[in-house]
mmCIF file of C-alpha atoms in Angstrom:
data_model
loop_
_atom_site.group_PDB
_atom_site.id
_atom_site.type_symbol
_atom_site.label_atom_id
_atom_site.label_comp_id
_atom_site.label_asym_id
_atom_site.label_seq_id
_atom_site.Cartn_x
_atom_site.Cartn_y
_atom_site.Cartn_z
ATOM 1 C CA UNK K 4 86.290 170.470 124.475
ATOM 2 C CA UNK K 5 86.277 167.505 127.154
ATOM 3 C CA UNK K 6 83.913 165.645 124.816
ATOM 4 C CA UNK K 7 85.583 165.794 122.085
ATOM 5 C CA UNK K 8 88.700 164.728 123.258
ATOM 6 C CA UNK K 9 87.054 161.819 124.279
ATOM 7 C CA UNK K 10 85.504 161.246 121.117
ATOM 8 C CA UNK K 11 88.997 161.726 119.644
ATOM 9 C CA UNK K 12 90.278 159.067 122.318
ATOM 10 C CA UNK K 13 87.836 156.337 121.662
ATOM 11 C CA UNK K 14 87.781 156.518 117.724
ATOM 12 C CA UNK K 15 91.929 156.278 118.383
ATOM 13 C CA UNK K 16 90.796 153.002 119.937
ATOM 14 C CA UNK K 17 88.232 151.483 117.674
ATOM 15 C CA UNK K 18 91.087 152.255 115.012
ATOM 16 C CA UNK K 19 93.525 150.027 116.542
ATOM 17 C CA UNK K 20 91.196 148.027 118.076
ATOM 18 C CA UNK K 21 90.588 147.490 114.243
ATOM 19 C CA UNK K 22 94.161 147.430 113.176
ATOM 20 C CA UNK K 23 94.667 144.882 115.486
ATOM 21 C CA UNK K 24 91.965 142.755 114.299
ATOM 22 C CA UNK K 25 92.813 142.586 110.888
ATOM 23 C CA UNK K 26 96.564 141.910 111.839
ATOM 24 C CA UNK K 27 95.332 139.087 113.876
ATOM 25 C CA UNK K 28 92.996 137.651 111.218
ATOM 26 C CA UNK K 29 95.905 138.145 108.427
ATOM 27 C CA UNK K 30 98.459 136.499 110.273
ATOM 28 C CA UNK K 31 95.880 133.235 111.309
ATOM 29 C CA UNK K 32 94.939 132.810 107.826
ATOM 30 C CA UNK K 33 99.038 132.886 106.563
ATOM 31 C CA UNK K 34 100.645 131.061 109.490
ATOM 32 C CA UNK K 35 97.523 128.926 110.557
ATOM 33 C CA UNK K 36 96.154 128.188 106.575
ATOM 34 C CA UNK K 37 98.465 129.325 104.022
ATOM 35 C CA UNK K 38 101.753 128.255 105.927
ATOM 36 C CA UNK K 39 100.799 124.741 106.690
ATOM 37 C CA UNK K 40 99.082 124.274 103.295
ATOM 38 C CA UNK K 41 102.425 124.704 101.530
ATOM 39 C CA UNK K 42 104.353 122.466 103.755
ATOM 40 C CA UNK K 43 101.880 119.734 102.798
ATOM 41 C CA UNK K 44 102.025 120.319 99.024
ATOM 42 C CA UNK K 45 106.104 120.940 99.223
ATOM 43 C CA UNK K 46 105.983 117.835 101.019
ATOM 44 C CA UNK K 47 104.159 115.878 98.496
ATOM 45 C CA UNK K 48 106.402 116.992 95.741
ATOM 46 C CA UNK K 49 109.282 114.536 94.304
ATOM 47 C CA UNK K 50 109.791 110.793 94.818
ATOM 48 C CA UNK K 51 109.918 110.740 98.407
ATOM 49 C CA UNK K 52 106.038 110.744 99.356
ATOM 50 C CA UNK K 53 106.019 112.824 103.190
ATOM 51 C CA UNK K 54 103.462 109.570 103.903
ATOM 52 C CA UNK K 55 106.682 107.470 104.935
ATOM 53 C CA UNK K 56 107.432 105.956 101.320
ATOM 54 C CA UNK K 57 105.490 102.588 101.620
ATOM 55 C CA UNK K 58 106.704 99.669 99.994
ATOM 56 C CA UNK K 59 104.430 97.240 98.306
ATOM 57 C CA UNK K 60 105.539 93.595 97.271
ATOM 58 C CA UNK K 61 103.408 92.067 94.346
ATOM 59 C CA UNK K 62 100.383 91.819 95.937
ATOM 60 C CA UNK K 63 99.514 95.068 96.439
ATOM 61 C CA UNK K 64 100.376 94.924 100.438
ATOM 62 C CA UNK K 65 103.083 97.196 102.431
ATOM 63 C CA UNK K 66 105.660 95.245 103.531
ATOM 64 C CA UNK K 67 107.652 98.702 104.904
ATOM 65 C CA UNK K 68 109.112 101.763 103.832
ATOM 66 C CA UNK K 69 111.754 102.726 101.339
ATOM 67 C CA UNK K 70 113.235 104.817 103.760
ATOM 68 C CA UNK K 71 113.898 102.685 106.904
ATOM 69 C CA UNK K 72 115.807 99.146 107.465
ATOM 70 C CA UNK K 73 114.035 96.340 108.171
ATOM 71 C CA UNK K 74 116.298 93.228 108.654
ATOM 72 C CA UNK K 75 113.813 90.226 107.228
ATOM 73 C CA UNK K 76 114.487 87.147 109.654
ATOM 74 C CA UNK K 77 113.660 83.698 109.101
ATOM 75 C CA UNK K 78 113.642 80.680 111.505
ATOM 76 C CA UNK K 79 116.376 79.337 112.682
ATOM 77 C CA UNK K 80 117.553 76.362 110.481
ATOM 78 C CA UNK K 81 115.204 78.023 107.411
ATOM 79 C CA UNK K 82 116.684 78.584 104.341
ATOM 80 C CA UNK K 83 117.601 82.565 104.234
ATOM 81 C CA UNK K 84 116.744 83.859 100.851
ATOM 82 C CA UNK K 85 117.092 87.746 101.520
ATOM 83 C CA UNK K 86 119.999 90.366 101.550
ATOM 84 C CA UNK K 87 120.558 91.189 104.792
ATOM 85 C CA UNK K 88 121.216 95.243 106.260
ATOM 86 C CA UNK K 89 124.091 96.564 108.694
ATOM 87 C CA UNK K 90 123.828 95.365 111.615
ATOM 88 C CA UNK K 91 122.254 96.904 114.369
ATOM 89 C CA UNK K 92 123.790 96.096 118.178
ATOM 90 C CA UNK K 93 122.695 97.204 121.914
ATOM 91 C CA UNK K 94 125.118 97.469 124.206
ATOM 92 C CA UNK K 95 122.752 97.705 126.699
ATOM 93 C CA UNK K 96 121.514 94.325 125.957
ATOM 94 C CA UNK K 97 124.453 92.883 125.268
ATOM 95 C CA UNK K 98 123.729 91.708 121.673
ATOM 96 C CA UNK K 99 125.913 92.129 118.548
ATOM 97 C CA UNK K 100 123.376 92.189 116.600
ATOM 98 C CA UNK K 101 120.015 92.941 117.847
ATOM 99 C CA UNK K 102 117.309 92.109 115.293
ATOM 100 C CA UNK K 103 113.677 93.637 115.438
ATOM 101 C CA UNK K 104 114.573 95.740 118.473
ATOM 102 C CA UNK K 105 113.851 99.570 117.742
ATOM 103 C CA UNK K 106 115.905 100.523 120.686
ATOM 104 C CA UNK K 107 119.157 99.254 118.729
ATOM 105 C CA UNK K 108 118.952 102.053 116.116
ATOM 106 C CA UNK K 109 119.925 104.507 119.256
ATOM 107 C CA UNK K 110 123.837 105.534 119.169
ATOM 108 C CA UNK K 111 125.906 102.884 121.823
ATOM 109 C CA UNK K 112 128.250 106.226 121.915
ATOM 110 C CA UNK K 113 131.476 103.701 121.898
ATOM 111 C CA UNK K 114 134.418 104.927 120.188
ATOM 112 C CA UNK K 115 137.003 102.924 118.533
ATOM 113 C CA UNK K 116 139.296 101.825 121.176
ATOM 114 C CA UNK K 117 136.185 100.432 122.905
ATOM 115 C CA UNK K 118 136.716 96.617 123.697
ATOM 116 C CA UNK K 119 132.353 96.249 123.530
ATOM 117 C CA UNK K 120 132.518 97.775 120.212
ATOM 118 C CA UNK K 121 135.922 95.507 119.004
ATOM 119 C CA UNK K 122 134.174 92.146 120.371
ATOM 120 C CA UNK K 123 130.657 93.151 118.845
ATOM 121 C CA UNK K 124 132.553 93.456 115.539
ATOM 122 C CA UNK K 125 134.416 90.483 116.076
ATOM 123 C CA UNK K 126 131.344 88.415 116.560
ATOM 124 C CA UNK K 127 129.293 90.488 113.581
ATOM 125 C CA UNK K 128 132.314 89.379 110.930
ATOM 126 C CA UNK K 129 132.318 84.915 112.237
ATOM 127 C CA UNK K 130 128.825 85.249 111.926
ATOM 128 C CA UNK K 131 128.053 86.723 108.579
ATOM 129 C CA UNK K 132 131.505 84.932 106.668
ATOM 130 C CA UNK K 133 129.614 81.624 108.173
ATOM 131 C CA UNK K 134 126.123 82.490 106.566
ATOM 132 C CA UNK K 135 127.813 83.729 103.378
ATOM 133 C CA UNK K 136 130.091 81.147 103.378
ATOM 134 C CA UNK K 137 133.387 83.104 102.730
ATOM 135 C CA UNK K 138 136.488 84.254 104.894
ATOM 136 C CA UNK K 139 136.395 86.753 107.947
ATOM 137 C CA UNK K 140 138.646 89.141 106.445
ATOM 138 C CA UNK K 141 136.442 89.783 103.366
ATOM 139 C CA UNK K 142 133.645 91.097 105.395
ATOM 140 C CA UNK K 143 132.647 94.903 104.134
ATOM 141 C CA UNK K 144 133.204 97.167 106.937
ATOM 142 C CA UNK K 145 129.168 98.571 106.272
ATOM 143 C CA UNK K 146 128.414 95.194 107.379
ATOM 144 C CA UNK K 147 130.258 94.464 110.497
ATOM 145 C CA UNK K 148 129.161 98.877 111.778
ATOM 146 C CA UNK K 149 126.168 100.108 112.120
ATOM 147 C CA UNK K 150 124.906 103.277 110.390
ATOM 148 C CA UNK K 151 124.319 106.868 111.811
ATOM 149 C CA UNK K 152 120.885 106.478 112.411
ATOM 150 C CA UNK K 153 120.537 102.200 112.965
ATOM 151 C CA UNK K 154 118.107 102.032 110.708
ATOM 152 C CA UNK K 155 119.436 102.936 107.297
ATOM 153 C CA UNK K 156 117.885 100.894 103.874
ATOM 154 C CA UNK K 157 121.534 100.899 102.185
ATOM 155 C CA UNK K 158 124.233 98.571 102.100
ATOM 156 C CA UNK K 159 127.640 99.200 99.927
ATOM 157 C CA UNK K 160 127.315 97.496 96.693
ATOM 158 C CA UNK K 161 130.646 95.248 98.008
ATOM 159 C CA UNK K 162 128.330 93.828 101.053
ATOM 160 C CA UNK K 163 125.388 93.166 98.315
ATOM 161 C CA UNK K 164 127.930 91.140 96.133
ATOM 162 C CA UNK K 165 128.977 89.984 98.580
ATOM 163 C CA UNK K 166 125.383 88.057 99.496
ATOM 164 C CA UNK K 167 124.562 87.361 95.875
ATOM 165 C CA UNK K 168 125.571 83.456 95.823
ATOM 166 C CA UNK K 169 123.543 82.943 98.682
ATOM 167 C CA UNK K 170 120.102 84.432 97.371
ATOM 168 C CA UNK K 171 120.776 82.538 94.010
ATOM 169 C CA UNK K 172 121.683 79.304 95.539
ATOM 170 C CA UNK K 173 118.555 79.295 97.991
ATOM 171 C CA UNK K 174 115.950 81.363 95.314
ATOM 172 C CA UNK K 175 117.404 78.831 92.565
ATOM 173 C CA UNK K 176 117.716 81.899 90.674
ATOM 174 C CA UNK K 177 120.560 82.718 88.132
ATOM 175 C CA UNK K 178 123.474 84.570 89.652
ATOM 176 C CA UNK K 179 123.955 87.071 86.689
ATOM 177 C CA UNK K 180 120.013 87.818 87.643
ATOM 178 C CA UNK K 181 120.415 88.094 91.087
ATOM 179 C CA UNK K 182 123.020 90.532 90.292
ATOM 180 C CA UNK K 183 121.215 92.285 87.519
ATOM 181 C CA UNK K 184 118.341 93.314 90.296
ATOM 182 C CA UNK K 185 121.105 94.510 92.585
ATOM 183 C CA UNK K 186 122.434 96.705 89.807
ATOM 184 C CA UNK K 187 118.521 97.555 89.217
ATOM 185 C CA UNK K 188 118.541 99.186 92.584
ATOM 186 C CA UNK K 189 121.755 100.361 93.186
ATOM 187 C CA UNK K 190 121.631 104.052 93.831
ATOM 188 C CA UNK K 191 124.517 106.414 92.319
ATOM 189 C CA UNK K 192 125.728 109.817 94.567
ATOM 190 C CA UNK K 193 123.975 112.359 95.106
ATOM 191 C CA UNK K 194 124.016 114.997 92.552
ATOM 192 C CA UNK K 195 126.873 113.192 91.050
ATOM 193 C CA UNK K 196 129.479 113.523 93.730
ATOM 194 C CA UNK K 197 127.933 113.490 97.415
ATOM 195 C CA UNK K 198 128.212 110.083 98.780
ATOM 196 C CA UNK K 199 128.690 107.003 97.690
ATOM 197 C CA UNK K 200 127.092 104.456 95.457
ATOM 198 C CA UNK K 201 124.601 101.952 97.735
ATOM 199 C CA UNK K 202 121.874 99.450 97.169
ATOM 200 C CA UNK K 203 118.104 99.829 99.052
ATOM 201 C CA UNK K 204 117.915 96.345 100.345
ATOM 202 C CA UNK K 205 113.756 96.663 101.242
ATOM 203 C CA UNK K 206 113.468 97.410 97.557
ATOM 204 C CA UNK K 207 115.716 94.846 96.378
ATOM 205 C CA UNK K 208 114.408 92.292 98.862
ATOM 206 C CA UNK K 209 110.744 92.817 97.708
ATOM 207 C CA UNK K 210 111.734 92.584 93.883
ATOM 208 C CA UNK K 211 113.107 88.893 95.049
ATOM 209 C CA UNK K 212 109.536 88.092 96.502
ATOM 210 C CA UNK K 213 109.251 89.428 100.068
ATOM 211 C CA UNK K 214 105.995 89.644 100.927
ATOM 212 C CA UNK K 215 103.753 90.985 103.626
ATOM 213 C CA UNK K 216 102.524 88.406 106.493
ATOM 214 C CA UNK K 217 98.940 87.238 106.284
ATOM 215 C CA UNK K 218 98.054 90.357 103.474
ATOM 216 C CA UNK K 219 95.118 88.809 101.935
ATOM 217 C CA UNK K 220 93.412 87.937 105.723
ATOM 218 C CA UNK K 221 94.758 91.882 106.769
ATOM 219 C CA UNK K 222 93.079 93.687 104.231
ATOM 220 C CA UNK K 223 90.112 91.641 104.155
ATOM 221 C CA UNK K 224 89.406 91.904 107.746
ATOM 222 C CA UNK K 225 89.834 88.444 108.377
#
């Protein structure tokens, strides 16, 4: 009787010593194989490539992403033949506007009746009416503020008009084509009424010629 109870007891074990195996095994191959798998196919689906949407300019090189601001600069006293983004500022640093510095897309957390924010502003709209060569007051508010995340690839179609005689005086190229290629990448709303309408400046600035630094030395190895 003893004995086979005990018999009884460890085939009750190997059975969910067994159960338990299989579980295990199941669940690694859905969560640890199947799970993952379709994240990477889901995320490979669409326009928007989960490899960080890289943007090529006619050579073949990437220059960026379609998905993240990158204000080009040019030397001081150069020529500037590219739309420019919102601005980016650091209060920290105690810079309006901040260029090239990834620490500038973090919030400054200053409300409007802040005096840092009204002067940063201030300086953002002199600064921009003197490159684009128009008054202070008709300065787009997108381009005086910065964007949620600091690092947004849209401007408001009013702020890309805005630049238009600039990039055809300095490209040499026609106005009505300089704004045909703004049109060309102006975005509409989202499904037809989230949002607004905006313009990807990386995308609009590579159609205009910007090109990747030293691309033929890079991918050569040079």
């Amino acid at each position: 009787m003893i004995v086979m109870r005990s018999f009884g007891f460890i085939t009750g074990v190997v059975r969910a010593a067994r159960v338990g195996l299989l579980m295990l095994v199941a669940l690694s191959v859905i969560v640890g194989v199947a799970y993952p798998a379709a994240v990477w196919a889901l995320g490979r689906l669409g326009s928007v490539s989960a490899e960080g949407s890289p943007l090529t300019d006619a050579n073949g090189c990437v220059v960026g992403s379609k998905l993240i601001g990158v204000d080009p600069q040019v030397p001081a006293g150069e020529p500037d033949p590219f739309f420019h983004l919102r601005t980016v500022g650091s209060v920290v640093a105690d810079d309006a506007f901040t260029p090239g510095d990834p620490a500038a897309a973090l919030p400054s957390n200053q409300g409007p009746s802040s005096e840092i924010l009204a002067r940063f502003v201030e300086e953002r709209r002199a600064v921009i009416a003197a490159r684009e060569n128009v008054t202070p007051h008709s300065i787009p508010v997108d381009a005086v503020t910065g964007s949620g995340s600091g690092i947004d690839p849209h401007i408001s179609p009013g702020y890309a008009a805005l630049q238009v005689p600039r990039v055809a005086r300095v490209t040499g190229i026609a106005e009505e084509q300089v704004r045909d290629l703004v049109a060309a990448h102006t975005e509409g709303r989202q499904l037809g009424f989230l949002g607004v309408e905006r313009v990807n400046v990386p995308e609009l600035n590579v159609a205009l010629g910007l090109t990747a630094p030293d691309c033929d030395q890079v991918s050569s190895g040079g």
